[in-house]
mmCIF file of C-alpha atoms in Angstrom:
data_model
loop_
_atom_site.group_PDB
_atom_site.id
_atom_site.type_symbol
_atom_site.label_atom_id
_atom_site.label_comp_id
_atom_site.label_asym_id
_atom_site.label_seq_id
_atom_site.Cartn_x
_atom_site.Cartn_y
_atom_site.Cartn_z
ATOM 1 C CA MET A 641 -9.987 -7.200 -13.257
ATOM 2 C CA ASP A 642 -8.153 -6.506 -16.501
ATOM 3 C CA ILE A 643 -6.110 -3.301 -16.229
ATOM 4 C CA THR A 644 -6.773 -2.389 -19.873
ATOM 5 C CA ASN A 645 -8.863 0.798 -20.035
ATOM 6 C CA GLN A 646 -9.189 1.064 -16.253
ATOM 7 C CA ILE A 647 -9.008 4.486 -14.598
ATOM 8 C CA ALA A 648 -6.730 4.236 -11.590
ATOM 9 C CA LEU A 649 -5.613 6.425 -8.717
ATOM 10 C CA VAL A 650 -2.313 5.727 -6.950
ATOM 11 C CA THR A 651 -1.325 7.294 -3.644
ATOM 12 C CA GLY A 652 2.325 8.035 -2.949
ATOM 13 C CA ALA A 653 3.134 8.017 -6.665
ATOM 14 C CA ASN A 654 6.236 10.177 -6.446
ATOM 15 C CA ARG A 655 8.691 7.350 -5.766
ATOM 16 C CA GLY A 656 9.239 3.677 -4.974
ATOM 17 C CA ILE A 657 6.369 1.245 -5.308
ATOM 18 C CA GLY A 658 3.886 4.024 -6.069
ATOM 19 C CA LYS A 659 5.897 5.283 -9.023
ATOM 20 C CA GLU A 660 6.376 1.733 -10.306
ATOM 21 C CA SER A 661 2.629 1.128 -9.939
ATOM 22 C CA VAL A 662 1.876 4.075 -12.211
ATOM 23 C CA LEU A 663 4.371 2.806 -14.800
ATOM 24 C CA GLU A 664 2.954 -0.735 -14.653
ATOM 25 C CA LEU A 665 -0.596 0.575 -15.056
ATOM 26 C CA LEU A 666 0.453 2.515 -18.145
ATOM 27 C CA GLU A 667 2.241 -0.508 -19.575
ATOM 28 C CA ARG A 668 -0.863 -2.650 -19.076
ATOM 29 C CA GLY A 669 -3.087 -0.208 -20.919
ATOM 30 C CA ALA A 670 -4.831 1.856 -18.260
ATOM 31 C CA SER A 671 -6.683 4.716 -19.932
ATOM 32 C CA LYS A 672 -5.986 7.229 -17.151
ATOM 33 C CA VAL A 673 -3.919 7.254 -13.972
ATOM 34 C CA TYR A 674 -4.301 9.849 -11.254
ATOM 35 C CA ALA A 675 -0.805 9.990 -9.764
ATOM 36 C CA THR A 676 -1.068 11.563 -6.327
ATOM 37 C CA ALA A 677 1.453 12.952 -3.876
ATOM 38 C CA ARG A 678 1.689 15.680 -1.265
ATOM 39 C CA ARG A 679 3.670 17.689 -3.842
ATOM 40 C CA PRO A 680 2.187 16.835 -7.260
ATOM 41 C CA GLU A 681 4.519 19.308 -8.977
ATOM 42 C CA THR A 682 7.296 16.738 -8.463
ATOM 43 C CA LEU A 683 5.499 14.176 -10.657
ATOM 44 C CA ASP A 684 6.587 13.810 -14.272
ATOM 45 C CA PHE A 685 5.795 10.593 -16.137
ATOM 46 C CA GLY A 686 5.893 11.965 -19.678
ATOM 47 C CA ASP A 687 2.539 10.401 -20.553
ATOM 48 C CA ASP A 688 -0.695 12.275 -21.262
ATOM 49 C CA ARG A 689 -2.680 9.557 -19.502
ATOM 50 C CA VAL A 690 -1.173 10.591 -16.148
ATOM 51 C CA VAL A 691 -3.016 13.259 -14.163
ATOM 52 C CA PRO A 692 -0.948 14.625 -11.246
ATOM 53 C CA MET A 693 -3.024 15.425 -8.177
ATOM 54 C CA ARG A 694 -2.401 16.496 -4.597
ATOM 55 C CA LEU A 695 -3.378 14.007 -1.917
ATOM 56 C CA ASP A 696 -2.076 13.963 1.650
ATOM 57 C CA LEU A 697 -3.397 11.032 3.666
ATOM 58 C CA THR A 698 -3.206 13.044 6.889
ATOM 59 C CA ASP A 699 -5.226 15.934 5.440
ATOM 60 C CA HIS A 700 -8.903 15.014 5.244
ATOM 61 C CA ASP A 701 -9.769 18.012 3.069
ATOM 62 C CA SER A 702 -7.241 16.919 0.433
ATOM 63 C CA VAL A 703 -8.717 13.407 0.441
ATOM 64 C CA VAL A 704 -12.225 14.798 -0.055
ATOM 65 C CA ALA A 705 -10.995 17.066 -2.858
ATOM 66 C CA ALA A 706 -9.225 14.178 -4.608
ATOM 67 C CA ALA A 707 -12.379 12.066 -4.577
ATOM 68 C CA ALA A 708 -14.431 14.977 -5.891
ATOM 69 C CA ASN A 709 -11.966 15.558 -8.737
ATOM 70 C CA ALA A 710 -11.565 11.898 -9.702
ATOM 71 C CA GLN A 711 -15.137 10.716 -10.060
ATOM 72 C CA ASP A 712 -14.258 8.255 -12.835
ATOM 73 C CA VAL A 713 -11.882 6.036 -10.827
ATOM 74 C CA THR A 714 -12.356 2.261 -11.114
ATOM 75 C CA LEU A 715 -9.134 1.129 -9.402
ATOM 76 C CA LEU A 716 -7.702 2.600 -6.198
ATOM 77 C CA VAL A 717 -4.114 1.712 -5.252
ATOM 78 C CA ASN A 718 -3.325 2.673 -1.650
ATOM 79 C CA ASN A 719 0.451 2.754 -1.498
ATOM 80 C CA ALA A 720 1.486 5.905 0.393
ATOM 81 C CA GLY A 721 3.308 5.249 3.636
ATOM 82 C CA ILE A 722 6.045 6.337 6.014
ATOM 83 C CA ALA A 723 8.526 4.664 8.378
ATOM 84 C CA THR A 724 9.659 6.756 11.333
ATOM 85 C CA GLY A 725 11.664 4.066 13.115
ATOM 86 C CA ALA A 726 10.077 5.193 16.392
ATOM 87 C CA SER A 727 10.371 2.869 19.371
ATOM 88 C CA LEU A 728 7.029 1.912 20.879
ATOM 89 C CA VAL A 729 8.399 2.226 24.423
ATOM 90 C CA THR A 730 10.806 5.164 24.247
ATOM 91 C CA GLY A 731 9.916 6.905 20.964
ATOM 92 C CA GLU A 732 7.917 10.087 20.587
ATOM 93 C CA LEU A 733 4.197 9.341 20.691
ATOM 94 C CA SER A 734 3.703 11.930 17.975
ATOM 95 C CA GLU A 735 5.844 9.854 15.603
ATOM 96 C CA ILE A 736 4.000 6.642 16.475
ATOM 97 C CA ARG A 737 0.675 8.396 15.920
ATOM 98 C CA ARG A 738 1.962 9.720 12.581
ATOM 99 C CA GLU A 739 2.535 6.170 11.370
ATOM 100 C CA MET A 740 -0.930 5.086 12.473
ATOM 101 C CA ASP A 741 -2.474 8.240 11.016
ATOM 102 C CA THR A 742 -0.874 7.421 7.666
ATOM 103 C CA HIS A 743 -1.185 3.662 7.310
ATOM 104 C CA PHE A 744 -4.470 3.070 9.129
ATOM 105 C CA TRP A 745 -6.530 6.250 9.470
ATOM 106 C CA GLY A 746 -5.287 7.904 6.287
ATOM 107 C CA THR A 747 -5.737 4.847 4.112
ATOM 108 C CA LEU A 748 -9.163 4.217 5.621
ATOM 109 C CA ASP A 749 -10.111 7.834 4.926
ATOM 110 C CA VAL A 750 -9.191 7.415 1.251
ATOM 111 C CA ILE A 751 -11.214 4.195 1.053
ATOM 112 C CA ARG A 752 -14.258 5.796 2.672
ATOM 113 C CA GLU A 753 -14.205 8.760 0.269
ATOM 114 C CA PHE A 754 -13.636 6.657 -2.847
ATOM 115 C CA ALA A 755 -16.028 3.801 -2.018
ATOM 116 C CA PRO A 756 -19.058 5.721 -3.378
ATOM 117 C CA VAL A 757 -17.064 6.640 -6.496
ATOM 118 C CA LEU A 758 -16.217 3.001 -7.140
ATOM 119 C CA ALA A 759 -19.816 1.953 -6.491
ATOM 120 C CA THR A 760 -21.093 4.459 -9.052
ATOM 121 C CA ASN A 761 -18.593 3.120 -11.591
ATOM 122 C CA GLY A 762 -19.622 -0.512 -11.192
ATOM 123 C CA GLY A 763 -17.674 -1.566 -8.105
ATOM 124 C CA GLY A 764 -14.080 -1.658 -9.298
ATOM 125 C CA ALA A 765 -11.213 -2.659 -7.036
ATOM 126 C CA ILE A 766 -9.025 -1.453 -4.186
ATOM 127 C CA VAL A 767 -5.410 -2.538 -3.694
ATOM 128 C CA ASN A 768 -3.764 -1.935 -0.311
ATOM 129 C CA VAL A 769 0.029 -2.244 -0.295
ATOM 130 C CA LEU A 770 0.859 -3.857 3.051
ATOM 131 C CA SER A 771 3.986 -5.502 4.463
ATOM 132 C CA ALA A 772 5.299 -8.745 5.905
ATOM 133 C CA LEU A 773 5.563 -6.607 9.044
ATOM 134 C CA SER A 774 1.779 -6.792 9.212
ATOM 135 C CA TRP A 775 2.429 -10.224 10.741
ATOM 136 C CA PHE A 776 5.523 -9.748 12.912
ATOM 137 C CA ALA A 777 7.788 -7.095 14.414
ATOM 138 C CA ALA A 778 11.536 -6.587 14.197
ATOM 139 C CA PRO A 779 13.914 -4.284 16.075
ATOM 140 C CA GLY A 780 13.428 -0.702 14.952
ATOM 141 C CA SER A 781 10.090 -1.418 13.287
ATOM 142 C CA GLY A 782 7.672 -1.562 16.212
ATOM 143 C CA SER A 783 5.457 1.392 15.337
ATOM 144 C CA TYR A 784 5.539 0.628 11.604
ATOM 145 C CA ALA A 785 4.629 -3.021 12.242
ATOM 146 C CA ALA A 786 1.758 -2.037 14.542
ATOM 147 C CA ALA A 787 0.392 0.386 11.939
ATOM 148 C CA LYS A 788 0.705 -2.179 9.144
ATOM 149 C CA ALA A 789 -0.980 -4.842 11.282
ATOM 150 C CA ALA A 790 -3.892 -2.460 11.767
ATOM 151 C CA GLU A 791 -3.991 -1.717 8.040
ATOM 152 C CA TRP A 792 -3.921 -5.440 7.192
ATOM 153 C CA ASN A 793 -6.983 -6.263 9.290
ATOM 154 C CA MET A 794 -8.693 -3.059 8.164
ATOM 155 C CA THR A 795 -8.213 -4.395 4.627
ATOM 156 C CA ASN A 796 -10.009 -7.597 5.621
ATOM 157 C CA GLY A 797 -12.808 -5.601 7.217
ATOM 158 C CA VAL A 798 -13.488 -3.269 4.292
ATOM 159 C CA ARG A 799 -13.329 -6.244 1.905
ATOM 160 C CA LEU A 800 -16.364 -7.708 3.669
ATOM 161 C CA GLU A 801 -18.183 -4.385 3.912
ATOM 162 C CA LEU A 802 -17.658 -3.438 0.252
ATOM 163 C CA ALA A 803 -18.531 -6.813 -1.218
ATOM 164 C CA SER A 804 -22.189 -5.787 -1.426
ATOM 165 C CA GLN A 805 -21.300 -2.995 -3.882
ATOM 166 C CA SER A 806 -19.109 -5.382 -5.932
ATOM 167 C CA THR A 807 -15.856 -3.668 -4.957
ATOM 168 C CA PHE A 808 -12.969 -6.148 -4.901
ATOM 169 C CA VAL A 809 -10.386 -5.516 -2.153
ATOM 170 C CA GLN A 810 -6.872 -6.939 -2.350
ATOM 171 C CA GLY A 811 -4.038 -6.871 0.171
ATOM 172 C CA VAL A 812 -0.458 -7.044 -1.167
ATOM 173 C CA LEU A 813 2.300 -8.120 1.212
ATOM 174 C CA LEU A 814 6.049 -7.951 0.732
ATOM 175 C CA GLY A 815 9.302 -7.854 2.628
ATOM 176 C CA ALA A 816 11.892 -5.241 1.744
ATOM 177 C CA ALA A 817 11.833 -3.556 -1.662
ATOM 178 C CA ASP A 818 14.661 -1.470 -3.037
ATOM 179 C CA THR A 819 13.098 1.896 -2.199
ATOM 180 C CA ASP A 820 13.931 4.944 -0.094
ATOM 181 C CA ILE A 821 11.828 3.667 2.816
ATOM 182 C CA SER A 822 14.117 0.624 3.222
ATOM 183 C CA SER A 823 17.387 2.386 2.458
ATOM 184 C CA GLY A 824 18.706 1.610 5.934
ATOM 185 C CA TYR A 825 18.072 -2.128 5.617
ATOM 186 C CA ASP A 826 21.079 -4.227 4.565
ATOM 187 C CA GLY A 827 19.272 -7.473 3.780
ATOM 188 C CA PRO A 828 17.934 -8.720 0.432
ATOM 189 C CA LYS A 829 15.502 -6.456 -1.384
ATOM 190 C CA ILE A 830 13.152 -7.112 -4.266
ATOM 191 C CA ASP A 831 12.645 -4.947 -7.337
ATOM 192 C CA PRO A 832 9.800 -2.540 -6.445
ATOM 193 C CA ARG A 833 8.243 -3.182 -9.873
ATOM 194 C CA ASP A 834 7.584 -6.769 -8.742
ATOM 195 C CA VAL A 835 4.928 -5.442 -6.357
ATOM 196 C CA PRO A 836 2.472 -3.987 -8.909
ATOM 197 C CA ARG A 837 3.233 -6.835 -11.314
ATOM 198 C CA SER A 838 2.226 -9.403 -8.690
ATOM 199 C CA SER A 839 -0.736 -7.329 -7.553
ATOM 200 C CA PHE A 840 -2.216 -6.774 -11.005
ATOM 201 C CA ASP A 841 -1.624 -10.413 -11.972
ATOM 202 C CA GLY A 842 -3.583 -11.245 -8.813
ATOM 203 C CA LEU A 843 -6.415 -8.919 -9.784
ATOM 204 C CA ALA A 844 -6.741 -10.857 -13.027
ATOM 205 C CA THR A 845 -7.161 -14.138 -11.136
ATOM 206 C CA GLY A 846 -9.285 -12.822 -8.263
ATOM 207 C CA ALA A 847 -6.616 -13.128 -5.543
ATOM 208 C CA ILE A 848 -7.728 -11.242 -2.430
ATOM 209 C CA GLU A 849 -4.249 -11.537 -0.908
ATOM 210 C CA VAL A 850 -0.973 -11.469 -2.826
ATOM 211 C CA VAL A 851 2.331 -12.524 -1.253
ATOM 212 C CA VAL A 852 5.074 -11.062 -3.407
ATOM 213 C CA ASP A 853 8.290 -12.671 -2.189
ATOM 214 C CA ASP A 854 9.715 -15.761 -0.490
ATOM 215 C CA TRP A 855 10.485 -13.902 2.754
ATOM 216 C CA THR A 856 6.840 -12.923 3.202
ATOM 217 C CA ALA A 857 5.689 -16.429 2.295
ATOM 218 C CA MET A 858 7.948 -17.773 5.056
ATOM 219 C CA VAL A 859 6.495 -15.312 7.560
ATOM 220 C CA LYS A 860 2.931 -16.242 6.624
ATOM 221 C CA ALA A 861 3.661 -19.973 6.861
ATOM 222 C CA SER A 862 5.099 -19.483 10.362
ATOM 223 C CA LEU A 863 1.907 -18.002 11.789
ATOM 224 C CA ALA A 864 0.405 -21.402 12.587
ATOM 225 C CA GLY A 865 3.471 -22.424 14.576
ATOM 226 C CA ASP A 866 5.113 -21.477 17.873
ATOM 227 C CA PRO A 867 5.953 -17.762 17.766
ATOM 228 C CA GLY A 868 8.954 -18.404 19.990
ATOM 229 C CA VAL A 869 10.515 -20.596 17.302
ATOM 230 C CA PHE A 870 9.738 -18.017 14.651
ATOM 231 C CA TYR A 871 11.293 -15.115 16.554
ATOM 232 C CA GLU A 872 14.396 -17.178 17.272
ATOM 233 C CA GLN A 873 14.744 -17.776 13.510
ATOM 234 C CA ILE A 874 14.171 -14.085 12.798
ATOM 235 C CA SER A 875 16.844 -13.102 15.311
ATOM 236 C CA GLN A 876 19.305 -15.443 13.637
ATOM 237 C CA LEU A 877 18.467 -14.135 10.173
ATOM 238 C CA LEU A 878 18.705 -10.506 11.204
ATOM 239 C CA GLY A 879 21.963 -11.216 13.016
ATOM 240 C CA ALA A 880 23.369 -12.747 9.843
ATOM 241 C CA ASN A 881 22.521 -9.552 7.960
#
């Protein structure tokens, strides 16, 4: 997919990777971008091609309304997410459910509502912004990692199901980006703009999975090995940070 003249919708566009995705879409020549957030009044991109819109992944009615109001979308970028830091064993179940409701159920809800829109417009593409934590867990990230793991394999599942309507589905995986959601992490962080750049470059070449940074590439390469060795390395790395 060439971004030029595409009509995109980005969830969680108010900050971080979502905001940078909107800016990258504009730079690459998208003809319209629906920038969505729970509070669309906070969105200001200074470009007439941007259409602010309310969308809350945990509110089904708002998802339905967004799909009804954006019937021309050809590219869906699922970026919105949260990180509660809830412990799987001792944390509040409501917080753990909130992460799953956002990353898995909420993202799936958006996909289900926009799939017919994309089909009507020729198929188009879906980008799901995932995480290296789709493939491992670290202290303080248990519920987030579980939700992202579910979202990662959901991405694989909908890719197969939507192939018949010519909708291309891409998963984008990264470690820590310099955004609010990782403000408490002291390790190395990538420029959040690198995420949409890598993703949209991948759309142009037909990449169904995009690994943005070296950290995530290391995690992916470790999956074929002994997980005990991997987690020992992770403990050492996290201890060094």
